[in-house]
Amino acid sequence: MAFDDYIQIERVEKLTKKEFIENYYKLQKPVVITNQIEDWPAFTKWNFNFLREVAGDKKVPLYDSRKTDYTKKVNEPDFIMTMSEYIDILEKGPTDLRIFLYNLMKDVPSMKSDMHWPRLGIRLLKSLPLVFFGGENAKVFMHYDIDFPNIFHVHFEGEKQCVLVDPKETKYMYRLPYSWLCNEDIDFDNPDFEKFPALKKVKPYITNLKHGEMLYMPEGWWHYMKYLTPGFSLSLRSLPGRPSNLWKGFANVAIIRYYDNWMRKRKGQDWLDYKDAESIRRTNELLETEEKS
């Protein structure tokens, strides 16, 4: 059983700085922007064949669909292979292997000349243009970004589905303690509302991104991605604009992730089992309290 009513993310054509700031950034409202990057050389150049030529020999970090492994640190990859080997896998058929949080342009600086930094009124971190790849049916777990950035997420090749949830609904998301993930047993294509009843309170946003389309994701928004075809995306990010999110992001990066890694090493699988159980206990307890009041 899927969610009853998704909210379609608004789609607009090329925005000015004023339009973006007034209508989306200040309101912290997601939007899909079309016709915004047609003047980028990347719009016509960037595809799998191009990446084979310029980055085929680069070693890339890969992740699969397994739940968090206590023996690994936060965001530690499951596999390493060359970009050419990975693209071969993508083109053979469905695979759950993904590239996640990879600074490809650090390894291939020439690609920077193929893009232009959007001039939409927010200061983007030019040292962190990160790429994300996935094969057909690959899924990115529901999460929000550790550092609470504002993100312009530009898609290339094929099509991917994006589901977003407003941070105001975090209390219903079964967030794992000391983490920015929800309970990993939740299938957001077919959620179990009996086991996770608070999800009935969630009103997710949805859109499909095609080549050249750009999704603005405001700071702290949950997101779940599913690749409908093999493809890749470029994320451009800024620091959070809200001081509270700036502090929470700093705490996540500088303190909480290290504490979580330490607890994985100290307690092993018991630590992950505790977080799973606690996410359900806390959220369902909150739901029961709300229903009684």
Short mmCIF file of C-alpha atoms in Angstrom, two decimals:
data_model
loop_
_atom_site.label_atom_id
_atom_site.label_comp_id
_atom_site.label_asym_id
_atom_site.label_seq_id
_atom_site.Cartn_x
_atom_site.Cartn_y
_atom_site.Cartn_z
CA MET A 1 0.00 0.00 0.00
CA ALA A 2 1.52 3.30 -1.08
CA PHE A 3 0.87 6.76 0.25
CA ASP A 4 -2.64 7.94 -0.62
CA ASP A 5 -1.83 11.39 -1.91
CA TYR A 6 1.53 12.65 -3.05
CA ILE A 7 1.99 16.38 -3.57
CA GLN A 8 3.42 17.09 -7.00
CA ILE A 9 6.46 19.33 -6.75
CA GLU A 10 5.88 22.57 -8.64
CA ARG A 11 7.63 22.80 -12.02
CA VAL A 12 8.69 26.13 -13.51
CA GLU A 13 10.79 27.28 -16.44
CA LYS A 14 14.03 29.20 -16.04
CA LEU A 15 14.00 31.39 -12.92
CA THR A 16 15.57 34.75 -12.17
CA LYS A 17 17.46 35.32 -8.93
CA LYS A 18 14.60 37.40 -7.53
CA GLU A 19 11.95 34.81 -8.45
CA PHE A 20 13.92 32.00 -6.86
CA ILE A 21 14.72 33.85 -3.62
CA GLU A 22 11.22 35.26 -3.08
CA ASN A 23 9.13 32.27 -4.17
CA TYR A 24 11.23 29.28 -3.11
CA TYR A 25 14.33 29.96 -1.01
CA LYS A 26 12.71 32.26 1.56
CA LEU A 27 9.72 29.90 1.77
CA GLN A 28 11.99 26.83 1.86
CA LYS A 29 9.81 25.30 -0.85
CA PRO A 30 11.06 22.67 -3.31
CA VAL A 31 10.76 23.29 -7.04
CA VAL A 32 11.81 21.67 -10.31
CA ILE A 33 13.43 24.18 -12.66
CA THR A 34 13.46 23.36 -16.36
CA ASN A 35 15.38 25.11 -19.15
CA GLN A 36 17.94 26.35 -16.63
CA ILE A 37 21.09 24.59 -17.87
CA GLU A 38 20.65 24.41 -21.65
CA ASP A 39 23.60 26.82 -22.00
CA TRP A 40 25.90 24.46 -20.12
CA PRO A 41 28.22 22.41 -22.37
CA ALA A 42 27.36 19.54 -20.01
CA PHE A 43 23.77 19.58 -21.26
CA THR A 44 24.84 18.07 -24.58
CA LYS A 45 28.16 16.44 -23.58
CA TRP A 46 27.53 14.58 -20.35
CA ASN A 47 26.50 10.97 -20.89
CA PHE A 48 27.96 7.55 -20.12
CA ASN A 49 30.15 7.49 -23.25
CA PHE A 50 31.66 10.85 -22.35
CA LEU A 51 32.36 9.68 -18.79
CA ARG A 52 34.10 6.56 -20.12
CA GLU A 53 36.45 8.83 -22.08
CA VAL A 54 37.31 11.35 -19.37
CA ALA A 55 36.93 9.29 -16.17
CA GLY A 56 36.96 5.63 -17.20
CA ASP A 57 40.07 4.82 -15.19
CA LYS A 58 39.00 6.61 -11.99
CA LYS A 59 38.27 4.47 -8.94
CA VAL A 60 34.74 5.15 -7.71
CA PRO A 61 32.95 4.36 -4.41
CA LEU A 62 29.93 2.05 -4.74
CA TYR A 63 27.05 1.26 -2.40
CA ASP A 64 24.42 -1.46 -2.58
CA SER A 65 20.98 -1.85 -0.99
CA ARG A 66 22.03 -3.67 2.18
CA LYS A 67 21.15 -2.18 5.54
CA THR A 68 23.81 -0.37 7.53
CA ASP A 69 26.72 -2.64 8.48
CA TYR A 70 28.12 -2.01 11.96
CA THR A 71 31.62 -2.94 10.75
CA LYS A 72 31.64 0.08 8.42
CA LYS A 73 31.95 3.76 9.25
CA VAL A 74 29.29 6.29 8.23
CA ASN A 75 29.25 6.54 4.40
CA GLU A 76 32.03 3.97 3.95
CA PRO A 77 31.55 2.37 0.48
CA ASP A 78 30.74 -1.30 -0.06
CA PHE A 79 32.87 -1.70 -3.20
CA ILE A 80 35.49 0.13 -5.27
CA MET A 81 35.88 -0.26 -9.05
CA THR A 82 36.73 1.87 -12.07
CA MET A 83 34.14 4.15 -13.64
CA SER A 84 34.29 2.11 -16.89
CA GLU A 85 33.62 -1.14 -15.04
CA TYR A 86 30.68 0.45 -13.24
CA ILE A 87 29.16 1.92 -16.42
CA ASP A 88 29.38 -1.54 -18.02
CA ILE A 89 27.27 -2.89 -15.13
CA LEU A 90 24.75 -0.04 -15.48
CA GLU A 91 24.26 -0.73 -19.18
CA LYS A 92 23.80 -4.49 -18.78
CA GLY A 93 20.55 -4.20 -16.83
CA PRO A 94 19.00 -3.48 -13.42
CA THR A 95 21.46 -3.18 -10.52
CA ASP A 96 21.28 -1.78 -7.01
CA LEU A 97 24.85 -0.47 -7.15
CA ARG A 98 25.09 3.30 -6.69
CA ILE A 99 27.73 6.00 -6.55
CA PHE A 100 27.05 8.32 -3.63
CA LEU A 101 28.67 11.61 -2.59
CA TYR A 102 31.55 11.40 -5.08
CA ASN A 103 33.52 14.53 -5.97
CA LEU A 104 34.19 13.50 -9.58
CA MET A 105 35.42 16.94 -10.62
CA LYS A 106 38.22 16.74 -8.09
CA ASP A 107 39.48 13.74 -10.08
CA VAL A 108 38.53 15.20 -13.49
CA PRO A 109 38.96 19.00 -13.19
CA SER A 110 38.28 19.54 -16.90
CA MET A 111 34.59 18.78 -16.30
CA LYS A 112 34.21 22.02 -14.35
CA SER A 113 34.34 23.97 -17.61
CA ASP A 114 31.25 22.08 -18.81
CA MET A 115 28.99 23.64 -16.18
CA HIS A 116 28.05 27.10 -14.92
CA TRP A 117 27.29 27.80 -11.29
CA PRO A 118 23.64 28.88 -11.03
CA ARG A 119 23.30 32.56 -10.15
CA LEU A 120 20.15 32.30 -8.12
CA GLY A 121 21.10 34.22 -5.01
CA ILE A 122 22.68 31.60 -2.76
CA ARG A 123 26.40 31.04 -2.30
CA LEU A 124 27.26 27.54 -3.48
CA LEU A 125 30.26 25.57 -2.19
CA LYS A 126 32.43 25.40 -5.29
CA SER A 127 34.72 22.79 -3.77
CA LEU A 128 31.86 20.27 -3.42
CA PRO A 129 30.14 19.52 -6.74
CA LEU A 130 29.09 15.96 -5.89
CA VAL A 131 27.77 13.28 -8.27
CA PHE A 132 25.34 10.41 -7.69
CA PHE A 133 24.82 7.43 -10.03
CA GLY A 134 22.36 4.56 -10.06
CA GLY A 135 21.23 1.65 -12.20
CA GLU A 136 17.66 0.83 -13.15
CA ASN A 137 15.60 0.31 -9.97
CA ALA A 138 18.45 1.40 -7.67
CA LYS A 139 17.13 3.21 -4.61
CA VAL A 140 18.64 5.80 -2.32
CA PHE A 141 17.45 5.34 1.28
CA MET A 142 15.25 8.04 2.77
CA HIS A 143 17.46 10.55 4.56
CA TYR A 144 18.25 14.20 4.98
CA ASP A 145 21.74 15.56 4.39
CA ILE A 146 24.05 15.55 7.38
CA ASP A 147 25.04 19.23 6.98
CA PHE A 148 21.59 20.70 6.12
CA PRO A 149 22.59 22.25 2.78
CA ASN A 150 20.35 23.89 0.21
CA ILE A 151 20.78 21.75 -2.90
CA PHE A 152 20.41 22.17 -6.65
CA HIS A 153 20.16 18.58 -7.92
CA VAL A 154 20.67 18.39 -11.72
CA HIS A 155 19.88 15.13 -13.46
CA PHE A 156 21.61 13.66 -16.54
CA GLU A 157 20.74 10.58 -18.61
CA GLY A 158 17.35 8.90 -18.34
CA GLU A 159 14.88 9.49 -15.52
CA LYS A 160 14.74 9.25 -11.73
CA GLN A 161 11.91 9.58 -9.23
CA CYS A 162 12.36 11.91 -6.27
CA VAL A 163 10.24 11.78 -3.11
CA LEU A 164 10.68 14.59 -0.58
CA VAL A 165 9.27 15.08 2.92
CA ASP A 166 9.04 18.40 4.77
CA PRO A 167 11.31 18.50 7.86
CA LYS A 168 8.23 19.62 9.83
CA GLU A 169 7.13 15.97 9.58
CA THR A 170 10.40 14.53 10.93
CA LYS A 171 8.62 13.41 14.12
CA TYR A 172 6.63 10.90 12.02
CA MET A 173 9.59 9.59 9.99
CA TYR A 174 10.97 6.96 12.41
CA ARG A 175 14.33 8.72 12.43
CA LEU A 176 17.12 6.61 13.86
CA PRO A 177 18.76 8.09 16.98
CA TYR A 178 22.14 9.73 16.36
CA SER A 179 21.43 9.66 12.64
CA TRP A 180 19.87 11.44 9.66
CA LEU A 181 18.27 8.25 8.32
CA CYS A 182 14.82 6.84 8.92
CA ASN A 183 14.34 3.20 9.94
CA GLU A 184 15.83 1.24 7.05
CA ASP A 185 13.11 -1.44 7.16
CA ILE A 186 10.64 1.05 5.68
CA ASP A 187 9.89 0.50 1.99
CA PHE A 188 8.87 3.94 0.77
CA ASP A 189 7.38 2.45 -2.40
CA ASN A 190 5.11 0.25 -0.30
CA PRO A 191 5.17 1.34 3.38
CA ASP A 192 3.87 -0.99 6.09
CA PHE A 193 1.40 1.27 7.89
CA GLU A 194 0.69 -1.38 10.51
CA LYS A 195 4.31 -1.54 11.65
CA PHE A 196 4.94 2.17 11.02
CA PRO A 197 1.54 3.83 11.62
CA ALA A 198 2.92 7.37 12.02
CA LEU A 199 3.73 7.39 8.29
CA LYS A 200 0.01 7.88 7.66
CA LYS A 201 0.55 11.46 8.89
CA VAL A 202 3.20 12.13 6.24
CA LYS A 203 2.32 14.01 3.04
CA PRO A 204 5.25 13.33 0.69
CA TYR A 205 6.14 15.44 -2.35
CA ILE A 206 7.05 13.72 -5.61
CA THR A 207 8.45 14.40 -9.08
CA ASN A 208 10.31 12.65 -11.87
CA LEU A 209 13.51 14.28 -13.11
CA LYS A 210 14.69 13.94 -16.70
CA HIS A 211 17.90 14.98 -18.41
CA GLY A 212 18.77 18.62 -17.74
CA GLU A 213 16.11 19.25 -15.11
CA MET A 214 17.11 20.75 -11.77
CA LEU A 215 15.43 20.08 -8.42
CA TYR A 216 15.83 22.58 -5.59
CA MET A 217 15.83 20.75 -2.23
CA PRO A 218 15.65 23.11 0.77
CA GLU A 219 17.76 22.52 3.87
CA GLY A 220 16.76 19.61 6.05
CA TRP A 221 14.22 18.09 3.66
CA TRP A 222 14.06 14.29 3.62
CA HIS A 223 14.59 12.71 0.21
CA TYR A 224 14.28 9.26 -1.31
CA MET A 225 15.46 8.64 -4.89
CA LYS A 226 14.68 5.78 -7.27
CA TYR A 227 16.40 5.45 -10.65
CA LEU A 228 13.78 4.54 -13.25
CA THR A 229 16.59 4.14 -15.80
CA PRO A 230 20.38 4.20 -15.42
CA GLY A 231 21.50 7.77 -14.86
CA PHE A 232 23.50 10.22 -12.80
CA SER A 233 22.98 13.56 -11.10
CA LEU A 234 25.08 16.52 -10.02
CA SER A 235 24.38 18.14 -6.63
CA LEU A 236 25.46 21.72 -5.99
CA ARG A 237 25.11 22.75 -2.37
CA SER A 238 25.28 25.75 -0.08
CA LEU A 239 25.59 26.11 3.66
CA PRO A 240 22.25 26.30 5.51
CA GLY A 241 20.76 29.77 5.83
CA ARG A 242 19.09 29.15 9.17
CA PRO A 243 21.43 29.43 12.19
CA SER A 244 19.71 26.50 13.92
CA ASN A 245 20.41 24.25 10.92
CA LEU A 246 23.98 25.51 10.69
CA TRP A 247 24.53 24.43 14.29
CA LYS A 248 22.80 21.06 13.82
CA GLY A 249 24.86 20.41 10.70
CA PHE A 250 28.08 21.24 12.53
CA ALA A 251 27.12 18.92 15.39
CA ASN A 252 26.34 16.08 12.96
CA VAL A 253 29.62 16.44 11.07
CA ALA A 254 31.94 17.17 14.00
CA ILE A 255 30.42 15.16 16.85
CA ILE A 256 27.48 12.85 16.20
CA ARG A 257 28.86 10.82 13.29
CA TYR A 258 32.03 10.11 15.27
CA TYR A 259 30.01 9.06 18.29
CA ASP A 260 27.93 6.74 16.08
CA ASN A 261 31.08 5.21 14.58
CA TRP A 262 32.52 4.70 18.08
CA MET A 263 29.33 3.00 19.28
CA ARG A 264 29.29 0.69 16.23
CA LYS A 265 32.85 -0.36 17.06
CA ARG A 266 32.08 -0.74 20.78
CA LYS A 267 28.69 -2.48 20.67
CA GLY A 268 28.48 -3.87 17.14
CA GLN A 269 25.11 -5.06 15.84
CA ASP A 270 23.49 -4.45 19.25
CA TRP A 271 23.93 -0.72 18.67
CA LEU A 272 22.14 -0.83 15.31
CA ASP A 273 19.37 -3.04 16.72
CA TYR A 274 18.90 -0.56 19.56
CA LYS A 275 18.58 2.34 17.11
CA ASP A 276 16.02 0.44 15.00
CA ALA A 277 13.89 -0.44 18.05
CA GLU A 278 14.19 3.02 19.56
CA SER A 279 13.07 4.74 16.33
CA ILE A 280 9.86 2.69 16.42
CA ARG A 281 9.28 3.08 20.16
CA ARG A 282 9.77 6.85 20.20
CA THR A 283 7.70 7.56 17.12
CA ASN A 284 4.79 5.29 18.01
CA GLU A 285 4.78 6.65 21.57
CA LEU A 286 4.53 10.19 20.18
CA LEU A 287 1.70 9.11 17.88
CA GLU A 288 -0.24 7.55 20.77
CA THR A 289 0.21 10.72 22.84
CA GLU A 290 -1.09 12.88 19.99
CA GLU A 291 -4.10 10.64 19.44
CA LYS A 292 -5.03 10.74 23.15
CA SER A 293 -4.82 14.53 23.37
#
